[in-house]
Short mmCIF file of C-alpha atoms and ligand atoms in Angstrom, two decimals:
data_model
loop_
_atom_site.label_atom_id
_atom_site.label_comp_id
_atom_site.label_asym_id
_atom_site.label_seq_id
_atom_site.Cartn_x
_atom_site.Cartn_y
_atom_site.Cartn_z
CA MET Z 1 11.48 -32.79 -5.30
CA ASN Z 2 11.82 -30.17 -2.69
CA ARG Z 3 9.27 -31.42 -0.24
CA GLY Z 4 8.78 -28.64 2.25
CA GLY Z 5 12.28 -27.24 2.51
CA SER Z 6 11.63 -24.14 0.45
CA ASN Z 7 8.16 -23.67 1.98
CA SER Z 8 9.65 -23.67 5.45
CA SER Z 9 12.19 -21.11 4.38
CA ILE Z 10 9.36 -18.97 2.94
CA ALA Z 11 7.53 -19.18 6.25
CA ALA Z 12 10.64 -18.30 8.23
CA ARG Z 13 11.38 -15.43 5.88
CA ASN Z 14 7.83 -14.11 6.20
CA ASP Z 15 7.89 -14.36 10.00
CA ASP Z 16 11.19 -12.49 10.18
CA ARG Z 17 9.79 -9.90 7.86
CA ARG Z 18 6.67 -9.36 9.95
CA ILE Z 19 8.65 -8.94 13.15
CA ARG Z 20 11.08 -6.51 11.56
CA GLU Z 21 8.27 -4.68 9.83
CA LYS Z 22 6.41 -3.79 13.01
CA ASP Z 23 9.51 -2.27 14.57
CA LEU Z 24 10.38 -0.40 11.39
CA VAL Z 25 6.89 1.06 10.94
CA ASP Z 26 6.88 2.23 14.57
CA ARG Z 27 10.22 3.94 14.03
CA ALA Z 28 9.10 5.46 10.73
CA LEU Z 29 6.02 6.88 12.43
CA ALA Z 30 8.35 8.39 15.02
CA ARG Z 31 10.14 10.08 12.08
CA ASP Z 32 13.26 7.97 12.31
CA GLU Z 33 14.67 8.41 8.82
CA SER Z 34 16.89 5.34 8.93
CA ALA Z 35 13.73 3.24 9.32
CA TYR Z 36 12.55 4.36 5.89
CA SER Z 37 15.76 3.18 4.32
CA GLU Z 38 15.50 -0.15 6.10
CA ILE Z 39 11.94 -0.61 4.88
CA VAL Z 40 13.15 0.06 1.34
CA ASP Z 41 15.89 -2.54 1.82
CA LEU Z 42 13.41 -5.05 3.17
CA TYR Z 43 10.87 -4.77 0.35
CA LYS Z 44 12.50 -3.28 -2.71
CA ALA Z 45 13.21 -6.66 -4.31
CA LYS Z 46 9.54 -7.68 -4.03
CA VAL Z 47 8.24 -4.35 -5.27
CA ALA Z 48 10.68 -4.34 -8.18
CA ALA Z 49 9.84 -7.93 -9.15
CA THR Z 50 6.14 -7.09 -9.06
CA VAL Z 51 6.60 -4.13 -11.40
CA TYR Z 52 8.89 -6.12 -13.67
CA SER Z 53 6.42 -8.99 -13.91
CA ILE Z 54 3.28 -6.91 -14.45
CA LEU Z 55 4.63 -4.00 -16.49
CA GLY Z 56 8.14 -4.66 -17.74
CA ARG Z 57 11.77 -4.07 -16.81
CA GLU Z 58 11.87 -0.50 -18.07
CA TYR Z 59 9.27 0.59 -15.49
CA VAL Z 60 10.95 -0.93 -12.44
CA GLU Z 61 12.88 2.06 -11.05
CA GLU Z 62 10.22 4.67 -11.69
CA ILE Z 63 7.20 2.74 -10.43
CA SER Z 64 9.05 1.22 -7.47
CA HIS Z 65 10.21 4.68 -6.45
CA GLU Z 66 6.67 6.03 -6.71
CA ALA Z 67 5.26 3.09 -4.74
CA PHE Z 68 7.61 3.70 -1.80
CA MET Z 69 6.97 7.43 -1.92
CA ARG Z 70 3.21 6.96 -1.79
CA ALA Z 71 3.42 4.38 0.97
CA PHE Z 72 5.69 6.60 3.08
CA ASN Z 73 3.73 9.76 2.45
CA SER Z 74 0.58 8.07 3.67
CA ILE Z 75 2.20 6.03 6.43
CA GLU Z 76 0.34 8.04 9.09
CA ARG Z 77 -2.93 7.00 7.49
CA TYR Z 78 -1.86 3.35 7.22
CA ARG Z 79 -4.09 1.32 9.48
CA ARG Z 80 -2.62 -1.86 10.76
CA ASP Z 81 -5.45 -4.07 9.60
CA SER Z 82 -3.01 -5.50 7.06
CA SER Z 83 0.77 -5.73 7.00
CA PHE Z 84 2.70 -2.76 5.68
CA TYR Z 85 4.06 -5.14 3.05
CA THR Z 86 0.54 -5.89 1.77
CA TYR Z 87 -0.22 -2.16 1.86
CA LEU Z 88 2.90 -1.49 -0.22
CA ILE Z 89 2.12 -4.24 -2.71
CA ARG Z 90 -1.41 -2.89 -3.10
CA ILE Z 91 0.00 0.53 -3.96
CA THR Z 92 2.48 -1.05 -6.37
CA VAL Z 93 -0.16 -3.14 -8.13
CA ASN Z 94 -2.47 -0.12 -8.40
CA LEU Z 95 0.32 1.93 -9.92
CA CYS Z 96 0.99 -0.85 -12.43
CA ARG Z 97 -2.69 -1.02 -13.33
CA ASP Z 98 -2.85 2.76 -13.73
CA GLU Z 99 0.19 2.60 -15.97
CA ILE Z 100 -1.37 -0.13 -18.08
CA ARG Z 101 -4.51 1.96 -18.46
CA ARG Z 102 -2.69 5.23 -19.00
CA LYS Z 103 -0.27 4.09 -21.61
CA GLN Z 104 -2.68 1.54 -23.01
CA ILE Z 105 -0.07 -1.13 -23.04
CA LYS Z 106 -1.46 -3.91 -25.13
CA ARG Z 107 1.40 -6.32 -24.99
CA ILE Z 108 -0.91 -9.28 -25.25
CA PHE Z 109 -1.83 -8.29 -28.81
CA ASN Z 110 1.55 -6.96 -29.77
CA PHE Z 111 4.18 -9.58 -30.42
CA THR Z 112 6.68 -7.04 -31.71
CA GLU Z 113 6.63 -5.26 -28.38
CA VAL Z 114 6.90 -8.53 -26.49
CA PHE Z 115 10.13 -9.41 -28.26
CA SER Z 116 11.55 -5.90 -28.00
CA ARG Z 117 10.83 -5.90 -24.26
CA ASN Z 118 12.56 -9.19 -23.76
CA ASN Z 119 15.59 -8.01 -25.64
CA ASP Z 120 15.73 -4.78 -23.73
CA GLY Z 121 19.47 -5.08 -23.17
CA GLY Z 122 21.34 -4.01 -20.10
CA SER Z 123 18.80 -5.58 -17.83
CA GLU Z 124 20.57 -8.90 -17.62
CA GLU Z 125 23.40 -7.31 -15.68
CA GLN Z 126 20.91 -6.11 -13.11
CA ILE Z 127 19.02 -9.36 -12.91
CA ARG Z 128 20.15 -11.84 -10.35
CA THR Z 129 18.88 -15.20 -11.38
CA GLU Z 130 18.31 -17.40 -8.39
CA VAL Z 131 19.59 -20.77 -9.46
CA SER Z 132 17.45 -23.62 -8.26
CA VAL Z 133 19.20 -26.22 -6.15
CA ASP Z 134 17.10 -28.96 -7.71
CA PRO Z 135 19.47 -30.78 -10.10
CA VAL Z 136 16.65 -31.94 -12.34
CA SER Z 137 15.09 -28.51 -12.62
CA VAL Z 138 15.21 -26.87 -16.00
CA TYR Z 139 14.20 -23.49 -14.60
CA ASP Z 140 17.67 -22.34 -13.86
CA THR Z 141 18.71 -21.68 -17.41
CA GLY Z 142 18.75 -18.28 -19.03
CA GLU Z 143 16.74 -19.66 -21.92
CA THR Z 144 13.97 -20.85 -19.61
CA ILE Z 145 13.84 -17.52 -17.88
CA ASN Z 146 13.42 -15.75 -21.18
CA ILE Z 147 10.66 -18.13 -22.21
CA VAL Z 148 8.88 -17.58 -18.88
CA ARG Z 149 9.00 -13.83 -19.43
CA GLU Z 150 7.73 -14.15 -22.98
CA GLU Z 151 4.84 -16.33 -21.93
CA MET Z 152 4.01 -14.07 -18.99
CA ASP Z 153 3.95 -11.11 -21.37
CA GLU Z 154 1.37 -12.88 -23.44
CA LEU Z 155 -0.97 -13.45 -20.54
CA PRO Z 156 -3.84 -10.98 -20.16
CA PRO Z 157 -2.89 -8.36 -17.54
CA ILE Z 158 -5.51 -9.58 -15.06
CA LEU Z 159 -4.05 -13.10 -15.09
CA ARG Z 160 -0.48 -11.83 -15.02
CA THR Z 161 -1.28 -9.60 -12.05
CA ALA Z 162 -2.99 -12.39 -10.12
CA VAL Z 163 -0.22 -14.94 -10.63
CA THR Z 164 2.41 -12.30 -9.77
CA MET Z 165 0.66 -11.56 -6.50
CA ARG Z 166 0.47 -15.23 -5.66
CA GLU Z 167 3.88 -16.51 -6.77
CA ILE Z 168 6.13 -13.47 -6.48
CA ASP Z 169 4.48 -11.44 -3.73
CA GLU Z 170 3.47 -14.61 -1.84
CA LEU Z 171 0.04 -13.29 -0.95
CA SER Z 172 -2.85 -15.50 0.10
CA TYR Z 173 -5.93 -15.79 -2.11
CA SER Z 174 -7.94 -13.73 0.35
CA GLU Z 175 -5.33 -10.97 0.27
CA ILE Z 176 -5.30 -11.02 -3.53
CA ALA Z 177 -9.10 -10.89 -3.58
CA LYS Z 178 -9.17 -7.96 -1.18
CA LEU Z 179 -6.52 -5.98 -3.03
CA LEU Z 180 -8.07 -6.57 -6.44
CA LYS Z 181 -11.62 -6.14 -5.11
CA ILE Z 182 -12.71 -9.52 -6.46
CA SER Z 183 -14.01 -12.67 -4.80
CA VAL Z 184 -11.64 -15.32 -3.45
CA GLY Z 185 -13.04 -17.73 -6.04
CA THR Z 186 -12.21 -15.33 -8.86
CA ALA Z 187 -8.72 -14.80 -7.45
CA LYS Z 188 -8.16 -18.57 -7.40
CA THR Z 189 -9.53 -18.98 -10.90
CA ARG Z 190 -7.24 -16.28 -12.27
CA VAL Z 191 -4.15 -17.77 -10.63
CA PHE Z 192 -5.03 -21.29 -11.74
CA ARG Z 193 -5.66 -20.18 -15.30
CA ALA Z 194 -2.43 -18.22 -15.43
CA ARG Z 195 -0.49 -21.21 -14.13
CA GLN Z 196 -2.23 -23.54 -16.52
CA VAL Z 197 -1.40 -21.39 -19.52
CA LEU Z 198 2.20 -20.99 -18.39
CA ARG Z 199 2.59 -24.70 -17.80
CA ASP Z 200 1.09 -25.61 -21.15
CA LYS Z 201 3.24 -23.13 -23.02
CA LEU Z 202 6.38 -24.07 -21.17
CA THR Z 203 5.66 -27.76 -21.66
CA LYS Z 204 5.44 -27.22 -25.36
CA ARG Z 205 8.53 -25.06 -25.55
CA LEU Z 206 10.73 -26.90 -23.10
CA ASN Z 207 9.15 -30.30 -23.25
CA TYR Z 208 8.93 -30.61 -19.51
CA GLY Z 209 6.20 -31.87 -17.20
CA LYS Z 210 3.46 -34.23 -18.18
CA MET U 1 -3.84 -32.45 -15.18
CA GLY U 2 -5.40 -35.09 -13.07
CA ASN U 3 -7.05 -34.13 -9.82
CA SER U 4 -8.62 -37.46 -9.02
CA CYS U 5 -7.02 -37.51 -5.58
CA PRO U 6 -9.17 -36.05 -2.78
CA PHE U 7 -6.07 -34.38 -1.28
CA PHE U 8 -5.15 -32.68 -4.53
CA MET U 9 -6.54 -29.33 -3.38
CA TYR U 10 -3.98 -29.19 -0.57
CA ALA U 11 -1.05 -28.99 -2.96
CA ASP U 12 -1.28 -25.22 -3.50
CA GLY U 13 -1.52 -24.47 0.21
CA PHE U 14 1.36 -26.87 0.87
CA VAL U 15 3.64 -25.14 -1.61
CA HIS U 16 2.72 -21.72 -0.23
CA ASN U 17 3.01 -22.84 3.36
CA GLU U 18 -0.59 -22.10 4.22
CA LEU U 19 -1.55 -25.43 5.78
CA SER U 20 -1.83 -25.87 9.51
CA GLY U 21 0.83 -27.98 11.19
CA ASP U 22 -1.42 -31.02 11.25
CA GLU U 23 -2.56 -30.65 7.63
CA ARG U 24 1.00 -30.12 6.53
CA GLU U 25 2.21 -33.23 8.25
CA ARG U 26 -0.59 -35.40 6.84
CA PHE U 27 -0.23 -34.07 3.34
CA GLY U 28 3.55 -34.52 3.52
CA GLU U 29 2.99 -38.18 4.36
CA HIS U 30 0.39 -38.48 1.62
CA LEU U 31 2.87 -37.16 -0.93
CA LEU U 32 5.10 -40.16 -0.33
CA SER U 33 2.46 -42.46 -1.77
CA CYS U 34 0.53 -40.28 -4.23
CA PRO U 35 2.12 -39.60 -7.62
CA VAL U 36 -0.75 -37.26 -8.62
CA CYS U 37 -0.22 -34.85 -5.72
CA ASN U 38 3.52 -35.32 -5.91
CA THR U 39 3.58 -34.19 -9.53
CA GLU U 40 1.27 -31.29 -8.76
CA VAL U 41 3.46 -30.05 -5.92
CA GLN U 42 6.50 -30.35 -8.12
CA LYS U 43 4.85 -28.36 -10.91
CA LEU U 44 3.62 -25.66 -8.53
CA GLU U 45 7.07 -25.28 -7.02
CA SER U 46 8.59 -25.13 -10.47
CA VAL U 47 6.24 -22.36 -11.61
CA ARG U 48 6.95 -20.36 -8.48
CA GLU U 49 10.70 -20.83 -8.74
CA SER U 50 10.76 -19.96 -12.41
CA LEU U 51 8.76 -16.76 -11.84
CA GLU U 52 10.98 -15.74 -8.94
CA ALA U 53 14.05 -16.33 -11.08
CA ALA U 54 12.62 -14.51 -14.10
CA TYR U 55 11.72 -11.34 -12.21
CA THR U 56 14.51 -10.93 -9.70
CA VAL U 57 15.85 -7.39 -9.90
CA ARG U 58 18.69 -5.86 -7.95
CA LEU U 59 18.02 -2.29 -6.91
CA ASP U 60 21.19 -0.89 -5.35
CA ALA U 61 21.73 1.61 -2.52
CA GLN U 62 21.31 4.46 -5.00
CA PHE U 63 17.63 3.54 -5.14
CA ASN U 64 17.28 3.93 -1.35
CA TYR U 65 19.06 7.26 -1.53
CA SER U 66 16.79 8.43 -4.32
CA VAL U 67 13.63 7.53 -2.34
CA LEU U 68 14.92 9.23 0.82
CA ARG U 69 15.94 12.36 -1.06
CA SER U 70 12.51 12.63 -2.68
CA LEU U 71 10.91 12.08 0.70
CA ARG U 72 12.95 14.93 2.25
CA GLU U 73 12.13 17.23 -0.65
CA LYS U 74 8.48 16.36 -0.41
CA LYS U 75 8.43 17.03 3.32
CA SER U 76 10.17 20.38 3.01
CA ASN U 77 7.71 21.50 0.30
CA SER U 78 4.75 19.76 1.77
CA PRO U 79 1.48 21.68 1.30
CA ILE U 80 0.21 19.65 4.25
CA GLY U 81 2.93 21.15 6.42
CA GLU U 82 1.98 24.65 5.28
CA ILE U 83 -1.68 23.97 5.97
CA LYS U 84 -0.77 22.72 9.46
CA ILE U 85 1.16 25.93 10.17
CA ALA U 86 -1.73 28.07 8.84
CA VAL U 87 -4.25 26.19 10.97
CA GLU U 88 -2.05 26.63 14.05
CA ASP U 89 -1.80 30.39 13.38
CA ILE U 90 -5.56 30.69 12.98
CA LEU U 91 -6.17 28.76 16.21
CA ILE U 92 -3.73 30.97 18.15
CA SER U 93 -5.42 34.13 16.75
CA LEU U 94 -8.86 32.81 17.65
CA ALA U 95 -7.75 31.92 21.16
CA THR U 96 -6.31 35.43 21.62
CA LEU U 97 -9.54 37.03 20.39
CA VAL U 98 -11.64 34.90 22.72
CA ALA U 99 -9.39 35.82 25.67
CA ILE U 100 -9.64 39.54 24.86
CA ALA U 101 -13.43 39.26 24.50
CA LEU U 102 -13.75 37.52 27.86
CA LEU U 103 -11.58 40.15 29.58
CA SER U 104 -13.59 42.94 27.94
CA ILE U 105 -16.84 41.50 29.20
CA GLN U 106 -15.33 41.08 32.65
CA PHE U 107 -14.13 44.68 32.92
CA PHE U 108 -16.37 46.72 30.66
CA GLY U 109 -19.37 44.66 29.82
CA THR U 110 -20.97 44.58 33.32
CA PRO U 111 -22.58 47.92 34.30
CA ARG U 112 -21.14 49.25 37.60
CA VAL U 113 -24.43 51.04 38.55
CA SER U 114 -27.78 49.43 38.03
CA SER U 115 -30.48 51.30 36.13
CA VAL U 116 -32.56 51.52 39.30
CA GLU U 117 -29.67 53.13 41.17
CA MET U 118 -29.02 55.48 38.26
CA VAL U 119 -32.62 56.65 38.17
CA GLY U 120 -32.45 57.22 41.92
CA ARG U 121 -29.53 59.65 41.46
CA LEU U 122 -31.25 61.79 38.82
CA THR U 123 -32.90 65.14 39.45
CA ASN U 124 -36.61 65.28 39.17
CA ILE U 125 -36.37 66.88 35.72
CA GLU U 126 -34.00 64.23 34.44
CA ARG U 127 -36.12 61.51 35.96
CA SER U 128 -39.27 62.92 34.47
CA SER U 129 -37.65 63.03 31.02
CA ILE U 130 -36.76 59.36 31.33
CA GLU U 131 -40.05 58.29 32.80
CA GLN U 132 -41.94 60.39 30.27
CA THR U 133 -44.70 61.15 32.69
CA SER U 134 -47.14 63.76 31.56
CA LEU U 135 -47.05 66.79 33.85
CA SER U 136 -49.67 69.45 34.28
CA ASN U 137 -48.78 73.10 33.50
CA ASP U 138 -48.72 73.94 37.23
CA GLN U 139 -46.29 71.09 37.92
CA VAL U 140 -44.00 72.24 35.15
CA LEU U 141 -44.04 75.82 36.45
CA GLU U 142 -43.26 74.60 39.97
CA LEU U 143 -40.33 72.49 38.74
CA VAL U 144 -38.88 75.42 36.77
CA LEU U 145 -39.18 77.79 39.71
CA ARG U 146 -37.64 75.24 42.06
CA SER U 147 -34.69 74.60 39.83
CA ARG U 148 -33.87 78.32 39.85
ZN1 LIG J 301 -2.89 -37.29 -3.72
#
C-alpha cells in the first residue's frame, strides 16, 4: 500500500500550482500573453480529464478550448475568493452540464452509445495511461481502464460529476458543494455513492477488493 | 464495507491529503494496526488512481496555440472594446461641451451693466416706457416739447 507517498506528492503538486498560479494570473491581468499559454499548460490536463470523464473523449478539445476562453475572457472579473484553478474547473463543469442538457445525452440508459464511446478509436494514442507503481495494483492494465470508463459511463451524470471533481480535479467537499450549489453532505453522499457503485462493479468484473 | 472503526472517517481525508499534520501522523500510525482502515485507504487510492489513469488526455502545444489565437481574435473583435472606445468618445465630447458652456457663462452670461445702471442712462421717455407710469396730458405735452 502506498501509505502517504502519493498524498504528499499531491500536496506538493497543489502547493506548487498555487504559487505559480498567483504569479501567472497577475501577469495575465497585466496582459502578458505568455502567461495565458502557461496557464493553459498548467491546467489543460485537468480540464481535459474532467471533460473526458463527465462527457466523453470526443468533447475534450472543444469543451476544454471553450472553458479556457471563457475563463480568460472573464479574468478581469475573477475575484480571488477561490483559486483560478477552481474557477476554471467550475466553468468546465458548467459547460459539461450545459452540454449534457443541450444534447440530452442519456448515456446511462443507452448501452449502445456506451460501447460506441469506449471504442471511439484513435483516442488511445492520445491517452497517456499513468502506470501505477504498486506491483499488486490491477489498475494499470488497459482492460481495467476500459472497464472503469464503462462503469463511469453508466453512473448518473450527477454522481459522475461529483466523483470526477473529487478524484480527478482533487477538490475538497466544500469546494464541490459550492460549485454544484449543493450542501457538503450531499456532495459527500454523491461521491461515496459513485465510489461504492464503481467498487462494486469493478469487484465483480475484476474480482478485486473484498 | 465495514466502518466499525472510529477512525474510519479519516481515510478519505488521508488519501486526499486534507488532514492536519497531527491528524495525519496519528492516522498513519493507526493504519499500521487497523486492517479496516488500511483496506479502506487502499481502496480509495485505487479508485483515485484508476480514474486518473482512465481519463488522462494529452493536449499538445497546438491546443495552446488554438486558445491563444481565439483569444487574440476575440480581443480584436471585442464588442466590449468598441463600447469602451464609444464611451471614451462620449465622455470627451461631454467634457468639451461643459468647458464651452462654462466659458460662455464667464464671458457672455454675466451682464456688464446692471439693470439699475441701464435705467439710469435712459432718457425720460425711454424710462417712462419701461416704468409704465401713467402721465397726465400736460406732462406728455411737456416731454414732447422738450425733446424737440
Ligand atoms: Zn481503523
